[in-house]
PDB file of C-alpha atoms in Angstrom:
ATOM      1  CA  MET G   1      57.329 -45.975 -18.313  1.00 61.00           C
ATOM      2  CA  LEU G   2      54.579 -47.883 -18.112  1.00 78.00           C
ATOM      3  CA  GLU G   3      51.610 -45.759 -18.358  1.00 83.00           C
ATOM      4  CA  ARG G   4      50.758 -46.673 -21.630  1.00 86.00           C
ATOM      5  CA  LEU G   5      50.027 -50.275 -19.445  1.00 88.00           C
ATOM      6  CA  ARG G   6      48.788 -48.411 -16.809  1.00 88.00           C
ATOM      7  CA  LEU G   7      46.197 -47.121 -18.579  1.00 89.00           C
ATOM      8  CA  ALA G   8      45.181 -50.360 -20.286  1.00 91.00           C
ATOM      9  CA  ILE G   9      45.028 -52.110 -16.773  1.00 92.00           C
ATOM     10  CA  ASN G  10      42.874 -48.947 -15.511  1.00 90.00           C
ATOM     11  CA  ASP G  11      40.677 -49.249 -18.370  1.00 90.00           C
ATOM     12  CA  VAL G  12      40.034 -52.982 -17.988  1.00 91.00           C
ATOM     13  CA  LEU G  13      39.515 -52.427 -14.496  1.00 89.00           C
ATOM     14  CA  THR G  14      37.238 -50.030 -14.291  1.00 86.00           C
ATOM     15  CA  GLY G  15      34.967 -51.428 -16.895  1.00 77.00           C
ATOM     16  CA  ASN G  16      35.686 -48.508 -20.298  1.00 64.00           C
ATOM     17  CA  HIS G  17      34.004 -51.303 -22.861  1.00 64.00           C
ATOM     18  CA  GLY G  18      32.378 -53.916 -21.580  1.00 71.00           C
ATOM     19  CA  GLY G  19      33.984 -57.209 -19.909  1.00 80.00           C
ATOM     20  CA  ILE G  20      34.156 -58.215 -16.595  1.00 88.00           C
ATOM     21  CA  PRO G  21      33.970 -55.781 -13.212  1.00 89.00           C
ATOM     22  CA  ALA G  22      37.532 -55.799 -11.101  1.00 90.00           C
ATOM     23  CA  LYS G  23      36.236 -57.655  -7.940  1.00 90.00           C
ATOM     24  CA  VAL G  24      35.800 -60.864 -10.504  1.00 92.00           C
ATOM     25  CA  VAL G  25      38.647 -60.868 -12.049  1.00 92.00           C
ATOM     26  CA  ALA G  26      40.523 -60.226  -8.267  1.00 93.00           C
ATOM     27  CA  GLU G  27      39.033 -62.983  -6.885  1.00 94.00           C
ATOM     28  CA  ARG G  28      39.609 -65.286 -10.298  1.00 94.00           C
ATOM     29  CA  MET G  29      44.019 -62.969  -9.966  1.00 95.00           C
ATOM     30  CA  GLY G  30      43.522 -64.357  -6.158  1.00 95.00           C
ATOM     31  CA  ILE G  31      45.192 -61.269  -5.034  1.00 94.00           C
ATOM     32  CA  PRO G  32      42.849 -58.597  -3.040  1.00 93.00           C
ATOM     33  CA  ALA G  33      41.440 -55.738  -4.833  1.00 91.00           C
ATOM     34  CA  SER G  34      42.831 -53.412  -3.833  1.00 91.00           C
ATOM     35  CA  THR G  35      46.328 -54.903  -5.112  1.00 91.00           C
ATOM     36  CA  LEU G  36      45.003 -55.075  -8.397  1.00 91.00           C
ATOM     37  CA  TYR G  37      43.898 -51.878  -8.680  1.00 90.00           C
ATOM     38  CA  SER G  38      47.395 -50.148  -7.452  1.00 90.00           C
ATOM     39  CA  TYR G  39      49.146 -51.934 -10.554  1.00 89.00           C
ATOM     40  CA  GLY G  40      46.412 -49.759 -13.216  1.00 87.00           C
ATOM     41  CA  GLU G  41      47.286 -46.277 -11.144  1.00 86.00           C
ATOM     42  CA  VAL G  42      48.925 -43.285 -13.290  1.00 82.00           C
ATOM     43  CA  GLY G  43      51.622 -41.556 -11.803  1.00 78.00           C
ATOM     44  CA  PRO G  44      53.839 -42.220  -8.378  1.00 79.00           C
ATOM     45  CA  THR G  45      51.384 -44.367  -6.878  1.00 78.00           C
ATOM     46  CA  GLY G  46      51.232 -46.811  -9.640  1.00 79.00           C
ATOM     47  CA  ARG G  47      52.719 -50.567  -8.212  1.00 85.00           C
ATOM     48  CA  ASP G  48      54.273 -51.772 -11.558  1.00 87.00           C
ATOM     49  CA  ILE G  49      52.820 -55.215 -12.105  1.00 90.00           C
ATOM     50  CA  PRO G  50      55.034 -58.234 -12.402  1.00 91.00           C
ATOM     51  CA  VAL G  51      55.022 -59.795 -14.996  1.00 92.00           C
ATOM     52  CA  ASP G  52      53.026 -62.957 -13.885  1.00 93.00           C
ATOM     53  CA  LYS G  53      49.692 -61.086 -12.701  1.00 93.00           C
ATOM     54  CA  LEU G  54      50.064 -59.325 -15.697  1.00 93.00           C
ATOM     55  CA  LEU G  55      49.240 -62.804 -17.660  1.00 94.00           C
ATOM     56  CA  LYS G  56      46.406 -63.458 -15.187  1.00 94.00           C
ATOM     57  CA  LEU G  57      45.040 -60.342 -15.686  1.00 94.00           C
ATOM     58  CA  VAL G  58      44.607 -61.357 -19.054  1.00 93.00           C
ATOM     59  CA  ILE G  59      43.607 -64.800 -18.884  1.00 93.00           C
ATOM     60  CA  ALA G  60      41.288 -63.198 -15.989  1.00 93.00           C
ATOM     61  CA  ALA G  61      39.807 -60.484 -17.733  1.00 92.00           C
ATOM     62  CA  GLU G  62      39.654 -62.159 -20.848  1.00 90.00           C
ATOM     63  CA  ASP G  63      41.375 -58.301 -21.831  1.00 91.00           C
ATOM     64  CA  THR G  64      44.817 -58.987 -24.392  1.00 91.00           C
ATOM     65  CA  ARG G  65      44.259 -55.062 -23.662  1.00 91.00           C
ATOM     66  CA  PRO G  66      46.556 -54.596 -21.121  1.00 93.00           C
ATOM     67  CA  ILE G  67      49.577 -56.628 -23.639  1.00 93.00           C
ATOM     68  CA  ALA G  68      49.002 -54.785 -26.720  1.00 90.00           C
ATOM     69  CA  ALA G  69      49.965 -51.462 -24.100  1.00 90.00           C
ATOM     70  CA  LEU G  70      52.964 -53.424 -23.450  1.00 90.00           C
ATOM     71  CA  CYS G  71      53.994 -54.564 -26.411  1.00 88.00           C
ATOM     72  CA  GLU G  72      53.820 -50.853 -28.723  1.00 85.00           C
ATOM     73  CA  ASP G  73      55.823 -49.519 -25.024  1.00 84.00           C
ATOM     74  CA  ALA G  74      58.651 -52.249 -25.935  1.00 86.00           C
ATOM     75  CA  GLY G  75      58.341 -51.461 -29.903  1.00 83.00           C
ATOM     76  CA  GLY G  76      56.377 -53.779 -30.584  1.00 82.00           C
ATOM     77  CA  THR G  77      52.733 -55.219 -31.825  1.00 81.00           C
ATOM     78  CA  PHE G  78      50.644 -57.676 -30.028  1.00 84.00           C
ATOM     79  CA  PHE G  79      48.512 -60.066 -32.610  1.00 77.00           C
ATOM     80  CA  PRO G  80      45.990 -62.461 -31.054  1.00 75.00           C
ATOM     81  CA  ILE G  81      46.002 -65.387 -32.944  1.00 71.00           C
ATOM     82  CA  PRO G  82      42.324 -67.242 -33.620  1.00 67.00           C
ATOM     83  CA  LYS G  83      41.474 -70.310 -32.623  1.00 65.00           C
ATOM     84  CA  GLY G  84      41.765 -72.326 -35.241  1.00 59.00           C
ATOM     85  CA  SER G  85      39.346 -75.082 -36.691  1.00 62.00           C
ATOM     86  CA  ALA G  86      40.296 -77.248 -39.399  1.00 57.00           C
ATOM     87  CA  GLY G  87      37.099 -76.533 -41.995  1.00 64.00           C
ATOM     88  CA  ALA G  88      38.404 -73.013 -41.667  1.00 82.00           C
ATOM     89  CA  VAL G  89      41.927 -73.359 -43.871  1.00 86.00           C
ATOM     90  CA  ASN G  90      39.794 -72.699 -47.629  1.00 87.00           C
ATOM     91  CA  THR G  91      38.751 -68.745 -45.666  1.00 88.00           C
ATOM     92  CA  ALA G  92      41.486 -68.167 -43.877  1.00 88.00           C
ATOM     93  CA  LEU G  93      43.770 -68.631 -47.390  1.00 90.00           C
ATOM     94  CA  LEU G  94      41.644 -66.972 -48.760  1.00 91.00           C
ATOM     95  CA  ASP G  95      41.214 -64.135 -46.619  1.00 90.00           C
ATOM     96  CA  SER G  96      45.098 -63.336 -46.383  1.00 92.00           C
ATOM     97  CA  VAL G  97      45.040 -63.104 -49.815  1.00 94.00           C
ATOM     98  CA  LYS G  98      42.372 -60.297 -49.979  1.00 94.00           C
ATOM     99  CA  GLU G  99      44.108 -58.362 -46.681  1.00 92.00           C
ATOM    100  CA  PHE G 100      47.589 -58.547 -48.591  1.00 94.00           C
ATOM    101  CA  GLY G 101      45.870 -57.762 -51.865  1.00 94.00           C
ATOM    102  CA  GLU G 102      44.703 -54.514 -50.146  1.00 93.00           C
ATOM    103  CA  VAL G 103      47.979 -54.126 -48.527  1.00 93.00           C
ATOM    104  CA  VAL G 104      49.795 -53.387 -51.751  1.00 95.00           C
ATOM    105  CA  ALA G 105      46.666 -51.970 -53.347  1.00 93.00           C
ATOM    106  CA  GLU G 106      46.853 -48.855 -49.939  1.00 92.00           C
ATOM    107  CA  ILE G 107      50.765 -48.576 -50.615  1.00 93.00           C
ATOM    108  CA  ALA G 108      50.295 -48.828 -54.349  1.00 93.00           C
ATOM    109  CA  LYS G 109      47.866 -45.858 -54.569  1.00 92.00           C
ATOM    110  CA  ASP G 110      49.717 -43.660 -51.264  1.00 90.00           C
ATOM    111  CA  LEU G 111      53.471 -44.323 -52.762  1.00 91.00           C
ATOM    112  CA  LYS G 112      52.215 -42.562 -56.980  1.00 91.00           C
ATOM    113  CA  ASP G 113      53.294 -39.014 -55.651  1.00 91.00           C
ATOM    114  CA  GLY G 114      56.843 -40.594 -54.496  1.00 90.00           C
ATOM    115  CA  LYS G 115      56.086 -40.114 -50.635  1.00 90.00           C
ATOM    116  CA  ILE G 116      54.166 -40.908 -48.361  1.00 91.00           C
ATOM    117  CA  ASN G 117      52.158 -38.525 -45.445  1.00 92.00           C
ATOM    118  CA  SER G 118      51.727 -39.221 -42.302  1.00 91.00           C
ATOM    119  CA  ALA G 119      47.924 -40.807 -42.707  1.00 91.00           C
ATOM    120  CA  GLU G 120      49.019 -42.864 -45.536  1.00 92.00           C
ATOM    121  CA  PHE G 121      51.530 -44.177 -43.249  1.00 91.00           C
ATOM    122  CA  GLN G 122      48.709 -45.211 -40.408  1.00 88.00           C
ATOM    123  CA  ARG G 123      46.243 -46.136 -43.272  1.00 89.00           C
ATOM    124  CA  SER G 124      49.034 -48.664 -44.516  1.00 90.00           C
ATOM    125  CA  ASP G 125      50.277 -49.741 -41.052  1.00 88.00           C
ATOM    126  CA  ARG G 126      46.490 -50.486 -40.874  1.00 86.00           C
ATOM    127  CA  GLU G 127      46.140 -52.590 -43.459  1.00 90.00           C
ATOM    128  CA  ILE G 128      49.752 -54.429 -42.933  1.00 91.00           C
ATOM    129  CA  GLY G 129      48.319 -55.445 -39.494  1.00 87.00           C
ATOM    130  CA  GLU G 130      44.841 -56.093 -40.636  1.00 88.00           C
ATOM    131  CA  ALA G 131      47.113 -58.507 -43.136  1.00 92.00           C
ATOM    132  CA  ILE G 132      49.845 -59.979 -40.386  1.00 90.00           C
ATOM    133  CA  GLN G 133      46.433 -61.134 -38.564  1.00 86.00           C
ATOM    134  CA  SER G 134      44.874 -63.020 -41.018  1.00 89.00           C
ATOM    135  CA  LEU G 135      47.702 -64.618 -41.988  1.00 90.00           C
ATOM    136  CA  ALA G 136      48.604 -65.927 -38.448  1.00 87.00           C
ATOM    137  CA  HIS G 137      44.566 -66.856 -38.392  1.00 86.00           C
ATOM    138  CA  LEU G 138      45.838 -69.201 -41.329  1.00 89.00           C
ATOM    139  CA  ARG G 139      48.479 -70.507 -39.248  1.00 87.00           C
ATOM    140  CA  ALA G 140      45.961 -71.504 -36.530  1.00 85.00           C
ATOM    141  CA  ALA G 141      43.595 -72.939 -38.765  1.00 86.00           C
ATOM    142  CA  LEU G 142      46.575 -75.134 -40.284  1.00 87.00           C
ATOM    143  CA  GLN G 143      47.369 -76.046 -37.162  1.00 85.00           C
ATOM    144  CA  ALA G 144      43.929 -77.255 -36.437  1.00 84.00           C
ATOM    145  CA  GLN G 145      43.541 -79.616 -39.780  1.00 85.00           C
ATOM    146  CA  ALA G 146      47.160 -80.666 -39.336  1.00 86.00           C
ATOM    147  CA  ARG G 147      46.507 -81.653 -35.177  1.00 83.00           C
ATOM    148  CA  GLN G 148      43.277 -83.308 -37.448  1.00 82.00           C
ATOM    149  CA  LEU G 149      44.117 -85.597 -39.467  1.00 82.00           C
ATOM    150  CA  ARG G 150      47.565 -87.055 -37.107  1.00 82.00           C
ATOM    151  CA  GLY G 151      44.245 -87.605 -35.165  1.00 77.00           C
ATOM    152  CA  LYS G 152      42.884 -90.164 -37.712  1.00 65.00           C
ATOM    153  CA  LYS G 153      45.796 -91.738 -37.953  1.00 53.00           C
TER     154      LYS G 153
END
């Protein structure tokens, strides 16, 4: 059931896609490297990772792939929320409008024949994910601006 999570942990620990060495991650987490590696083992020898350790792993490795895998295993999707800056509201707003337009255009194109096939769904789903992420970025920018304005009063 947690195979995707274990594979993502294994990817993080084996340095796939770059990243921080597993020994450094284990040190940051305060656990032996052997314990850390056991969380990424696929099959009956793999250990389930406790939630607190999963959070520590994501922070120590500076890599959200295990959380994204866990969300997928649970039938959801993970969208990291970028840090917002007060000056980024206009840019984030324009980006979210652009992304929403791309969603509408993709779905309208795909619905011309009255149905959506698997490839069309994949494209639309990707566009929807990008639109959601751009809205999360807009929210973060607005929050940063509100914090900045509260600080000036």
